[in-house]
Amino acid sequence: MKRVAVDIGGTFTDCFVVWDGNYVQRKALTTHHNLALGFNEALDYACGDLGVDREALLSEVDSVRYATTLGTNALIERRGPKVAVLVTAGFKSVLPISRGRGYGEGLDISRQMDVPNAARPDPLVPIPMIRQVRERIDYKGAVVMDIDEDDLRLQLRELVDKGAEALVVMLANSVVNPAHELRVREIFLEEYPAHMLGALPIVLSHQVAGRKGEYVRGMSAIMDAFLHKVMYHGLGTLELNLRNSGYQRPMLVVHNSGGMAQLNSTDALQTVHSGPVSGVAASEHLAMEAGLGNVVATDMGGTSFDIGIVVEGGVKHYDFNPVIERWMVSVPMVHLVTLGAGGGSVASYDRMYHTVKVGPESAGSDPGPASYDRGGLKPTVTDTDLLLGYLDPENYAGGKIKLNPRRAKRAIEDTLCDELDLDTIEVCKLIKQTVDANMANGMAAELRARGYDPGQFTMLAYGGNGPLHACGIARSLGIGAILAPPYSSVFSACGAGNMHQMHIHESSVFMVLFDSNRKQMFSDYARFNEIVADLESRGREDLTRQGMRAEDIRYRLELDMRYGNQRVETAVVTDLNRLASLADVLKLMEQFHTRYGDRFGAGSQAPEAGVRINTIRVCAYVELETVRFAGIKPTGPDKAPGAPVGRRECHFVGIEGAVDTPIYDDSALADGTRIEGPAIVVTPATTYLVEPGWQFRAAGQGAVWFNQLAG
């Protein structure tokens, strides 16, 4: 297997190369003005390790896979075209009202509760760019009123005259009958043929999101149109760079659903958060192969801290109405919680509580932390780690970045020491304690909100800063076992290399399996089977168009079900791809009954209220060869580490004064090596901090376990 996988983050571009059994991990700073430059630098480092040039490597690999936060950054910076929207007459206020929740969505709980300062985000589409179409289709898909085509043409001309650079069509009930949305596109192309406005994309909401709900479907389509330009140029530049370097196969892009597809089969919205999702996918793969049981995946990079949950059996949690940045959308996405807590997170003075606040602002890669010596003036977590003695200023990022302790010290003294009346080291300890507690609190809230006990989970610590802060986070959370997985510094890129090609298609339905009023059971099996067959066909077409063989395609059927008119829907994965009898309907209801009880507790089920299906979803996928994880758990007798390569005075939370701390190199990653803290293990890819009271034990493939010592 020969493969290249890349995770383009806000600070670093991570590269993971598989080359005939050799696994190489490398990093470079992300070059936001041209992503290809950072990719080339990271890949060239990997090529140097393998002794092959870039063109030769790219001419032989079976695939190049990208995961990126390009879309996330574009949303945060509001970097996109001027979008216009056409809605059904009477629905103009659906988007601005945003279900009455827009002021709080996407904010942490403290800012949601600050009602006096509540403010909605600046809209992606201002109200004057929303126009109404005279038409109506009812909830069953019947045409109630045909399109007033003359009025529609007038609305289109006015939007184009106002400078619209992308057009979204979001008509009521188009998911059950898309005829009017399709007709709007035909009329638009009649008015403005491709040779006149060929660069102006038109996005139909039913093609982006297949479920009912005008607001979330509309925001999904708007976000897709808003990101279209930046994703087209950003990823297009990457693809052109590959072509110029000798790569001739299609470029693959990771989706936030946990799969991947070719660039020409990828919507911009599907790429948002694809980097962190790759880490969760790698965590799922590792947990199943190594038999780890429940794991909480934590990715601490340069900009953010991402949390994902994988319960025993490799089951991931999905969001079907996730909030992306400040808006709720309708797209299946692996569930993630993102905190503003990375190596580049800025520390500032909190006047209300007379303490420090860490994040969500980040210094990014340009200018980066003050210690990068690139013009950054604000203190960050990386600056703190440097002054506490954890980082080697001459050997950071494999020696590619030289850190300046004097700059880091000045940034902290100028902004925090006088305000807090503490010396530099005391402020640094406070910053570390705060950021570790923030991450631990985020993990605890996420696990307990879903009914899980943190003590029943193994914490996976990865990302460039994961192994550096793992002990502090776990101590605050009460978790006694941490695994820094193989290739932890680029684990999300490794996950991108393990992805299967996959597409998810779904359809909103109103399907009553048991009508409690009429005491009737569902019997229209043909309708159910026809919808499933159509969704399978769409997935099959997507994959065969990308060169996959039809006989290799697998399907997974998921149903969003609920009791009666409950607001809560429960996703049920079923092996009943077709219904043929009442027995099949009863089996499906039993599967829902069991799944609901597992989620909300035995006895909470209410079949007497009736049972409904609201969404039918088909995942079409092809399983590809993956990286194998072996020997992740330590075996055999413990081995003492070799002699330290150096010593350094370090400062730890809760311990007065400096502690003389041994420094080990990557030879300490040999299987079975056991080290008791305090200690630091420095490798070209990352730094492992073994805090006092913790034990470091290495396992196969460079995996490292941290265990809290008794007493």
XYZ file of C-alpha atoms in Angstrom:
711
model
C 0.000 0.000 0.000
C 1.303 3.439 -0.987
C -0.757 6.396 0.162
C -0.526 10.072 1.183
C -2.948 11.612 3.691
C -2.939 15.264 4.707
C -4.718 17.218 7.451
C -4.545 20.967 6.850
C -5.139 22.658 10.190
C -5.257 26.264 11.301
C -1.619 26.191 12.452
C 0.087 23.073 11.040
C -0.275 20.948 7.918
C 0.140 17.301 8.939
C 1.278 14.666 6.458
C 1.105 10.875 6.877
C 2.710 8.694 4.190
C 2.344 4.923 3.808
C 5.094 3.505 1.588
C 5.425 -0.281 1.312
C 5.032 -0.920 5.040
C 6.870 2.244 6.123
C 4.817 4.839 7.980
C 6.188 8.402 7.965
C 4.730 11.403 9.820
C 5.748 14.981 9.100
C 4.487 18.536 9.765
C 4.896 22.034 8.334
C 3.307 25.384 9.089
C 0.044 25.959 7.209
C 0.444 28.534 4.430
C -3.018 30.094 4.315
C -2.355 32.209 1.200
C -1.505 29.043 -0.774
C -2.206 25.711 0.931
C -0.080 23.847 -1.595
C 3.126 25.392 -0.230
C 2.652 23.979 3.271
C 1.619 20.624 1.805
C 4.712 20.494 -0.399
C 6.989 21.329 2.534
C 5.516 18.609 4.762
C 5.552 16.050 1.935
C 9.148 16.924 1.033
C 10.190 16.228 4.637
C 8.515 12.808 4.386
C 10.156 12.140 1.020
C 13.516 12.935 2.582
C 12.903 10.309 5.262
C 12.023 7.739 2.586
C 14.853 8.676 0.224
C 12.574 9.392 -2.730
C 11.703 12.647 -4.495
C 8.191 14.102 -4.492
C 7.436 13.434 -8.172
C 8.474 9.784 -7.906
C 6.398 9.260 -4.782
C 3.250 10.903 -6.178
C 3.500 8.931 -9.403
C 3.263 5.645 -7.461
C 0.783 6.243 -4.607
C -2.730 4.828 -4.938
C -4.381 7.952 -3.503
C -3.895 11.379 -1.961
C -6.505 12.264 0.677
C -7.148 15.719 2.108
C -8.852 16.720 5.334
C -9.023 20.447 5.883
C -10.395 23.260 8.047
C -10.419 25.615 5.057
C -14.224 25.887 5.140
C -14.315 26.394 8.909
C -11.828 29.262 8.671
C -13.765 30.863 5.803
C -16.939 30.881 7.907
C -15.169 32.379 10.915
C -13.623 35.100 8.752
C -16.830 35.595 6.692
C -14.740 35.093 3.558
C -17.175 34.235 0.770
C -19.280 35.544 -2.134
C -22.437 37.656 -1.958
C -25.201 35.036 -1.724
C -28.825 35.534 -2.786
C -31.749 33.277 -1.816
C -35.101 32.497 -3.427
C -37.765 31.200 -1.013
C -41.433 30.308 -1.267
C -43.682 33.350 -0.824
C -44.497 33.694 2.867
C -41.219 32.125 4.026
C -38.978 35.194 3.758
C -38.469 35.489 7.540
C -37.612 31.812 8.143
C -33.876 32.418 7.748
C -33.542 35.664 9.760
C -35.690 34.328 12.635
C -33.506 31.170 12.763
C -36.007 29.243 14.885
C -35.667 31.932 17.565
C -32.369 30.366 18.646
C -29.855 32.137 16.459
C -28.573 34.409 19.223
C -27.201 31.446 21.196
C -26.355 28.653 18.786
C -22.663 28.014 18.416
C -21.801 29.736 21.722
C -20.642 28.188 24.977
C -23.138 27.948 27.834
C -21.862 31.050 29.656
C -22.411 33.256 26.608
C -25.798 31.665 25.911
C -26.904 32.622 29.415
C -25.716 36.222 28.973
C -29.119 37.274 27.601
C -28.628 41.079 27.957
C -25.670 40.898 25.562
C -27.286 38.374 23.229
C -26.627 39.101 19.561
C -27.266 37.182 16.397
C -24.299 36.571 14.101
C -23.837 38.744 11.057
C -25.984 36.961 8.450
C -24.412 35.146 5.534
C -27.342 36.485 3.474
C -28.695 39.975 4.303
C -32.485 40.351 4.214
C -32.533 42.463 0.979
C -30.924 39.504 -0.830
C -33.816 37.166 0.115
C -36.602 37.165 -2.493
C -39.936 35.330 -2.651
C -41.211 33.035 -5.392
C -44.953 32.705 -5.927
C -45.429 28.907 -5.841
C -46.524 26.219 -3.417
C -46.123 22.463 -2.993
C -47.844 20.782 -0.036
C -46.325 18.387 2.501
C -47.260 15.354 0.383
C -45.564 16.761 -2.728
C -48.725 17.836 -4.571
C -48.530 21.099 -6.533
C -50.941 23.600 -4.965
C -49.834 26.594 -7.030
C -47.627 26.678 -10.111
C -44.636 29.018 -10.314
C -45.398 32.584 -11.428
C -42.588 32.525 -13.977
C -42.822 36.172 -15.018
C -42.432 37.309 -11.418
C -39.580 34.841 -10.913
C -37.662 36.272 -13.876
C -38.069 39.753 -12.398
C -36.711 38.594 -9.017
C -33.714 36.947 -10.683
C -32.832 40.105 -12.630
C -33.019 42.258 -9.510
C -30.768 39.896 -7.518
C -28.159 39.774 -10.271
C -28.290 43.584 -10.571
C -27.631 43.796 -6.809
C -24.394 41.884 -7.264
C -25.359 38.311 -6.369
C -22.364 36.000 -6.807
C -24.145 32.764 -5.822
C -27.817 31.785 -5.849
C -29.624 29.453 -3.443
C -33.116 28.091 -4.144
C -34.972 26.985 -1.004
C -38.641 26.219 -1.719
C -41.059 24.679 0.777
C -41.399 20.881 0.675
C -38.921 20.519 -2.186
C -37.544 17.376 -0.528
C -40.756 15.519 -1.352
C -41.194 17.103 -4.799
C -38.231 19.038 -6.253
C -40.025 19.978 -9.496
C -40.243 23.692 -8.713
C -36.621 24.032 -7.597
C -35.532 22.296 -10.795
C -37.733 24.621 -12.844
C -36.199 27.673 -11.154
C -32.768 26.467 -12.270
C -34.004 26.014 -15.840
C -35.398 29.547 -15.902
C -32.219 30.982 -14.415
C -30.143 29.329 -17.141
C -32.570 30.635 -19.771
C -32.149 34.164 -18.446
C -28.408 33.877 -17.815
C -26.811 31.164 -19.969
C -23.505 29.694 -18.851
C -21.529 31.853 -21.312
C -22.886 34.971 -19.551
C -22.697 34.023 -15.874
C -20.927 30.698 -15.979
C -19.063 31.404 -12.729
C -22.229 32.059 -10.729
C -23.214 28.805 -8.971
C -26.846 27.932 -8.301
C -27.504 25.610 -5.363
C -30.804 23.731 -4.948
C -31.579 23.018 -1.311
C -33.095 19.561 -1.905
C -29.789 18.418 -3.430
C -27.798 19.527 -0.376
C -30.118 18.332 2.408
C -32.751 15.637 1.967
C -34.780 16.256 5.121
C -37.651 18.601 5.905
C -37.104 21.743 7.931
C -36.899 24.947 5.913
C -34.452 26.785 8.192
C -31.828 24.037 8.522
C -32.173 23.031 4.877
C -31.894 26.639 3.787
C -28.820 27.269 5.946
C -27.225 24.093 4.608
C -27.638 25.324 1.035
C -26.525 28.866 1.910
C -23.405 27.600 3.658
C -22.638 25.352 0.692
C -22.946 28.313 -1.699
C -20.965 30.610 0.610
C -18.072 28.129 0.795
C -18.170 27.158 -2.863
C -15.682 29.763 -4.077
C -13.068 29.404 -1.350
C -13.259 25.599 -1.454
C -13.151 25.522 -5.257
C -10.054 27.719 -5.424
C -8.351 26.267 -2.321
C -8.840 22.611 -3.186
C -8.505 23.319 -6.901
C -5.069 24.790 -6.220
C -4.125 21.665 -4.296
C -5.285 19.427 -7.136
C -3.378 21.490 -9.705
C -0.293 21.283 -7.500
C -0.612 17.488 -7.491
C -0.923 17.404 -11.275
C 2.216 19.528 -11.617
C 4.044 17.108 -9.307
C 3.204 14.015 -11.331
C 0.053 12.730 -9.568
C -2.566 11.664 -12.134
C -5.284 9.987 -10.056
C -8.341 11.810 -8.662
C -7.757 13.750 -5.442
C -9.893 12.489 -2.546
C -11.492 14.781 0.045
C -12.554 13.673 3.532
C -16.206 14.344 4.430
C -17.506 15.255 7.870
C -19.778 12.200 7.665
C -16.739 9.987 8.242
C -16.136 8.944 4.630
C -14.477 10.492 1.602
C -15.045 11.056 -2.109
C -13.431 12.612 -5.139
C -13.337 16.399 -5.323
C -15.888 16.476 -8.161
C -18.362 14.556 -5.939
C -17.904 16.728 -2.860
C -20.106 19.596 -1.688
C -18.276 22.392 0.121
C -20.433 21.899 3.230
C -19.260 18.285 3.521
C -15.669 19.380 4.156
C -16.326 21.526 7.246
C -14.636 19.923 10.297
C -13.288 17.091 8.133
C -9.905 17.248 9.906
C -11.203 16.525 13.426
C -13.632 13.930 11.999
C -10.619 12.080 10.560
C -9.216 11.836 14.094
C -12.455 10.322 15.383
C -12.412 7.823 12.503
C -8.845 6.837 13.402
C -9.912 6.476 17.055
C -12.764 4.173 16.031
C -10.416 2.033 13.931
C -7.818 1.844 16.721
C -10.398 1.048 19.422
C -11.801 -1.875 17.433
C -8.428 -3.344 16.446
C -6.908 -3.015 19.924
C -10.051 -3.865 21.918
C -9.916 -0.649 23.934
C -13.635 -0.497 24.736
C -14.984 3.010 25.305
C -12.667 5.819 24.232
C -12.923 9.594 24.269
C -10.898 11.041 21.407
C -9.145 14.335 22.153
C -7.228 16.303 19.542
C -5.214 19.245 20.873
C -3.632 21.050 17.983
C -2.361 24.570 17.525
C -5.782 26.234 17.274
C -8.441 24.088 18.960
C -9.240 21.109 21.176
C -11.685 18.649 19.596
C -13.608 15.994 21.531
C -15.266 12.903 20.039
C -16.790 9.793 21.604
C -16.485 6.200 20.388
C -18.260 3.652 22.572
C -17.408 -0.029 22.685
C -17.984 -1.775 19.380
C -16.784 1.189 17.336
C -20.095 3.069 17.414
C -19.698 6.778 16.613
C -22.147 9.482 17.636
C -23.652 11.486 14.773
C -25.283 14.904 14.625
C -27.972 15.177 11.982
C -28.652 18.839 12.743
C -25.186 20.049 13.782
C -24.355 23.664 14.529
C -21.500 24.820 12.316
C -19.940 28.087 13.491
C -23.195 29.940 14.444
C -25.812 28.184 12.326
C -27.750 24.934 12.513
C -27.646 22.881 9.330
C -29.060 19.596 8.088
C -26.172 17.310 7.180
C -25.065 14.010 8.758
C -21.837 14.771 10.624
C -19.772 12.855 13.144
C -20.485 14.468 16.507
C -17.726 16.761 17.743
C -17.279 19.361 20.438
C -14.651 22.002 19.672
C -13.078 24.221 22.328
C -10.788 27.186 21.756
C -7.882 25.509 23.566
C -4.813 24.795 21.445
C -1.133 25.568 21.559
C -1.799 28.914 19.892
C -4.723 29.863 22.173
C -4.207 33.345 23.587
C -4.136 33.934 27.351
C -5.736 37.188 28.524
C -6.695 38.849 31.798
C -10.219 38.186 33.080
C -11.121 41.357 34.984
C -14.337 40.012 36.438
C -12.744 37.025 38.190
C -9.196 38.425 38.499
C -7.652 35.431 36.769
C -6.562 34.351 33.300
C -8.789 33.396 30.411
C -7.472 31.065 27.713
C -8.972 31.131 24.192
C -11.013 31.038 22.059
C -8.799 33.569 20.238
C -5.813 31.901 18.586
C -2.514 33.256 17.273
C -2.643 30.681 14.453
C 0.472 30.110 12.374
C 0.917 33.698 11.209
C 2.148 35.428 13.309
C 1.810 32.518 15.748
C 2.796 32.482 19.438
C 5.168 35.195 20.641
C 7.969 32.628 20.965
C 7.785 31.884 17.210
C 9.535 35.252 16.764
C 7.303 36.118 13.790
C 5.721 39.244 15.218
C 3.211 37.752 17.646
C 2.780 39.869 20.783
C 0.112 37.971 22.732
C 0.957 35.189 25.230
C -0.213 31.709 24.269
C -0.253 28.188 25.681
C 2.879 27.328 23.670
C 4.722 30.281 25.219
C 3.652 29.020 28.649
C 4.853 25.467 27.956
C 8.205 26.864 26.814
C 8.751 28.953 29.965
C 7.689 26.074 32.235
C 10.534 24.071 30.711
C 8.517 21.509 28.779
C 9.700 22.525 25.287
C 13.208 22.661 23.892
C 13.617 26.028 22.124
C 16.218 24.537 19.747
C 14.297 21.350 18.932
C 10.645 22.336 18.494
C 8.781 20.706 15.572
C 11.818 18.552 14.865
C 14.095 21.584 14.911
C 12.218 23.297 12.062
C 10.979 26.111 14.347
C 13.310 27.886 16.772
C 11.532 29.265 19.846
C 12.510 32.520 21.534
C 12.014 32.319 25.341
C 12.747 36.027 25.740
C 9.822 36.948 23.483
C 7.522 34.557 25.350
C 8.524 36.011 28.727
C 8.020 39.575 27.545
C 4.535 38.793 26.167
C 3.433 37.343 29.518
C 5.022 40.087 31.612
C 3.580 42.891 29.486
C -0.002 41.599 29.520
C -0.555 39.507 32.658
C 2.030 39.786 35.448
C 1.138 43.295 36.634
C -2.615 42.663 36.391
C -2.401 39.441 38.425
C 0.447 40.606 40.708
C 2.280 37.331 40.083
C 5.702 36.514 38.707
C 6.165 34.958 35.264
C 6.340 31.308 36.375
C 3.278 31.652 38.643
C 1.324 33.132 35.720
C 2.477 30.289 33.468
C 1.304 27.700 36.010
C -2.053 29.458 36.205
C -2.393 29.415 32.417
C -1.571 25.706 32.235
C -3.939 24.868 35.080
C -6.694 26.909 33.421
C -6.348 25.444 29.927
C -6.128 21.871 31.300
C -9.231 22.450 33.449
C -11.122 23.967 30.489
C -10.436 20.890 28.383
C -11.301 18.517 31.251
C -14.575 20.355 31.919
C -15.475 20.192 28.229
C -14.874 16.445 28.176
C -16.828 15.880 31.414
C -19.813 17.868 30.173
C -19.846 15.987 26.866
C -19.618 12.526 28.449
C -22.092 13.115 31.281
C -24.619 14.800 29.008
C -24.785 11.508 27.116
C -25.058 9.407 30.250
C -21.459 8.186 30.409
C -19.086 7.991 33.377
C -15.650 9.430 32.422
C -14.007 6.749 34.563
C -15.254 4.089 32.125
C -13.355 5.615 29.194
C -9.801 5.512 27.940
C -8.614 8.931 26.871
C -6.868 9.123 23.495
C -4.522 12.122 23.462
C -3.273 13.170 20.044
C -2.548 16.242 17.979
C 0.662 18.228 18.275
C -0.036 19.206 21.895
C -2.097 16.213 23.089
C 0.696 14.197 24.780
C 2.044 17.424 26.316
C -1.153 18.231 28.241
C -2.635 14.745 28.635
C -1.665 14.192 32.281
C -2.971 17.582 33.382
C -6.292 17.069 31.606
C -6.782 13.518 32.914
C -5.913 14.545 36.471
C -8.580 17.269 36.376
C -11.119 14.858 34.889
C -10.418 11.836 37.086
C -9.337 9.512 34.254
C -6.455 7.236 35.218
C -5.533 5.779 31.807
C -4.368 7.746 28.777
C -3.218 6.447 25.411
C -1.137 8.603 23.108
C -1.776 6.538 19.964
C 0.749 5.698 17.252
C 1.586 8.697 15.089
C -0.176 10.870 17.667
C 1.174 14.140 16.280
C -0.518 13.513 12.901
C -3.229 11.085 14.050
C -5.993 12.912 12.165
C -3.966 12.665 8.964
C -3.505 8.957 9.734
C -7.300 8.722 10.045
C -7.715 10.338 6.637
C -5.453 7.599 5.280
C -7.799 4.975 6.753
C -11.044 6.384 5.372
C -13.398 4.387 3.166
C -15.110 5.957 0.171
C -18.644 6.709 1.263
C -21.743 8.724 0.375
C -24.837 9.313 2.508
C -28.235 10.056 0.962
C -31.438 10.639 2.899
C -35.080 11.435 2.358
C -37.721 12.980 4.622
C -40.860 10.864 4.933
C -44.055 10.758 6.971
C -44.381 7.034 7.536
C -46.488 5.695 10.419
C -45.510 2.145 11.429
C -48.161 2.009 14.114
C -51.124 4.414 14.134
C -52.281 4.559 17.748
C -55.540 6.315 16.890
C -56.688 3.884 14.231
C -54.893 0.862 15.709
C -53.408 0.147 12.284
C -50.005 -1.213 11.270
C -47.997 -0.014 8.289
C -48.637 -2.000 5.103
C -47.334 0.118 2.191
C -44.152 -1.943 1.841
C -43.674 -0.946 -1.801
C -43.350 2.736 -0.887
C -40.712 2.035 1.773
C -38.781 -0.285 -0.531
C -38.933 2.172 -3.432
C -37.428 4.987 -1.335
C -34.624 2.743 -0.025
C -33.877 1.469 -3.533
C -33.698 5.032 -4.872
C -31.267 6.108 -2.126
C -29.132 3.021 -2.757
C -29.132 3.803 -6.470
C -27.940 7.380 -5.833
C -25.115 6.136 -3.639
C -24.179 3.466 -6.169
C -24.076 6.032 -8.984
C -21.805 8.287 -6.909
C -19.344 5.493 -6.215
C -19.320 3.858 -9.652
C -18.757 7.300 -11.203
C -15.599 7.440 -9.075
C -14.352 4.125 -10.412
C -15.635 1.790 -7.691
C -16.949 -1.632 -8.751
C -20.670 -2.108 -8.120
C -20.068 -5.535 -6.529
C -17.794 -3.941 -3.883
C -20.391 -1.436 -2.695
C -22.045 -2.031 0.690
C -25.136 -0.329 2.089
C -26.181 0.607 5.618
C -29.793 1.620 6.268
C -30.560 4.099 9.057
C -33.975 5.366 10.113
C -34.807 8.407 12.230
C -37.766 7.220 14.323
C -39.902 8.607 17.144
C -42.893 7.833 19.279
C -46.003 9.743 18.178
C -45.426 13.489 18.063
C -42.302 13.517 20.214
C -39.721 16.104 19.245
C -36.838 13.709 19.908
C -35.769 11.434 17.072
C -33.644 8.324 17.537
C -31.422 6.966 14.757
C -31.828 3.209 14.286
C -29.425 1.141 12.181
C -31.268 -1.853 10.760
C -30.418 -4.855 8.609
C -33.946 -4.810 7.131
C -33.135 -3.193 3.793
C -36.567 -4.153 2.507
C -39.976 -4.740 4.131
C -42.043 -7.705 2.956
C -44.426 -8.567 5.787
C -45.950 -7.520 9.087
C -43.223 -9.516 10.817
C -40.610 -7.185 9.295
C -42.512 -4.126 10.569
C -42.705 -5.607 14.068
C -38.987 -6.430 14.005
C -38.209 -2.859 12.978
C -40.338 -1.522 15.832
C -38.567 -3.862 18.256
C -35.167 -2.572 17.096
C -36.362 0.986 17.713
C -37.763 -0.028 21.114
C -34.398 -1.480 22.145
C -32.368 1.449 20.822
C -34.635 3.978 22.548
C -34.361 2.105 25.843
C -30.565 1.985 25.570
C -30.501 5.732 25.059
C -33.104 6.948 27.553
C -33.423 4.052 29.969
C -35.515 0.891 30.125
C -39.186 1.670 30.620
C -39.044 5.059 28.891
C -40.478 3.631 25.663
C -44.023 4.697 24.694
C -45.300 2.530 21.801
C -48.882 3.342 22.802
C -48.267 6.846 21.375
C -47.580 5.377 17.929
C -44.347 4.823 16.003
C -43.200 6.964 13.077
C -40.314 7.140 10.614
C -39.289 10.694 9.747
C -36.110 10.102 7.744
C -34.751 7.214 5.692
C -30.979 7.338 5.246
C -28.718 5.054 3.195
C -24.952 5.015 3.573
C -23.252 3.557 0.480
C -19.574 2.724 0.984
C -16.612 0.703 -0.269
C -14.152 -0.687 2.266
C -10.536 -0.022 1.318
C -7.229 -1.265 2.712
C -6.304 0.399 6.009
C -3.290 0.950 8.246
C -3.006 -1.881 10.744
C -2.499 -1.215 14.447
C -0.754 -4.025 16.322
C 0.696 -4.406 19.797
C -0.942 -1.262 21.147
C -1.123 -2.687 24.663
C 2.234 -3.215 26.450
C 3.417 -6.822 26.539
C 6.331 -8.514 28.242
C 8.499 -7.195 31.058
C 9.153 -3.527 31.696
C 12.434 -2.104 30.411
C 14.393 0.753 31.881
C 15.024 3.683 29.561
C 18.483 4.487 28.369
C 20.453 7.302 29.924
C 18.785 10.723 29.656
C 20.035 12.865 26.793
C 19.812 15.910 29.026
C 18.154 17.517 32.026
C 16.098 20.650 32.404
C 14.493 22.565 35.238
C 10.706 22.327 34.859
C 7.827 23.792 36.830
C 4.656 21.810 37.630
C 1.260 22.846 38.937
C 1.017 22.166 42.675
C 4.774 21.873 43.217
C 6.829 24.743 44.589
C 10.041 25.627 42.829
C 11.817 24.092 39.886
C 12.131 20.317 39.485
C 15.228 18.789 37.902
C 13.685 16.744 35.075
C 15.386 14.143 32.853
C 14.981 14.426 29.094
C 14.788 11.332 26.874
C 14.832 11.036 23.100
C 12.707 8.833 20.819
C 14.611 5.711 21.877
C 12.266 5.767 24.892
C 9.440 4.733 22.523
C 10.839 1.190 22.351
C 8.159 -1.338 23.345
C 8.114 -1.930 27.112
C 10.059 1.165 28.202
C 8.807 2.380 31.572
C 9.523 5.838 33.021
C 8.176 7.389 36.196
C 7.521 11.119 36.198
C 8.639 13.745 36.181
C 10.212 13.241 32.775
C 10.059 14.562 29.226
C 10.353 12.474 26.054
C 11.186 14.522 22.971
C 10.688 13.115 19.470
C 10.848 14.857 16.071
C 7.030 14.784 15.948
C 5.880 15.715 19.462
C 6.764 16.056 23.155
C 5.498 13.681 25.864
C 5.249 15.263 29.315
C 5.194 12.771 32.203
C 4.040 14.807 35.170
C 4.920 13.877 38.791
C 2.671 11.034 39.960
C 2.328 9.567 36.474
C 4.000 6.660 34.669
C 5.004 6.459 31.003
C 5.006 3.058 29.305
C 5.728 2.540 25.617
C 4.020 -0.093 23.445
C 4.115 -1.185 19.794
C 4.237 1.230 16.840
C 5.206 4.110 19.114
C 2.028 4.026 21.216
C 2.438 5.401 24.745
C 0.337 4.750 27.845
C 0.163 7.174 30.772
C -1.062 5.728 34.079
C -1.560 7.558 37.339
C 0.488 6.033 40.153
C -1.279 4.948 43.326
C -1.096 7.373 46.231
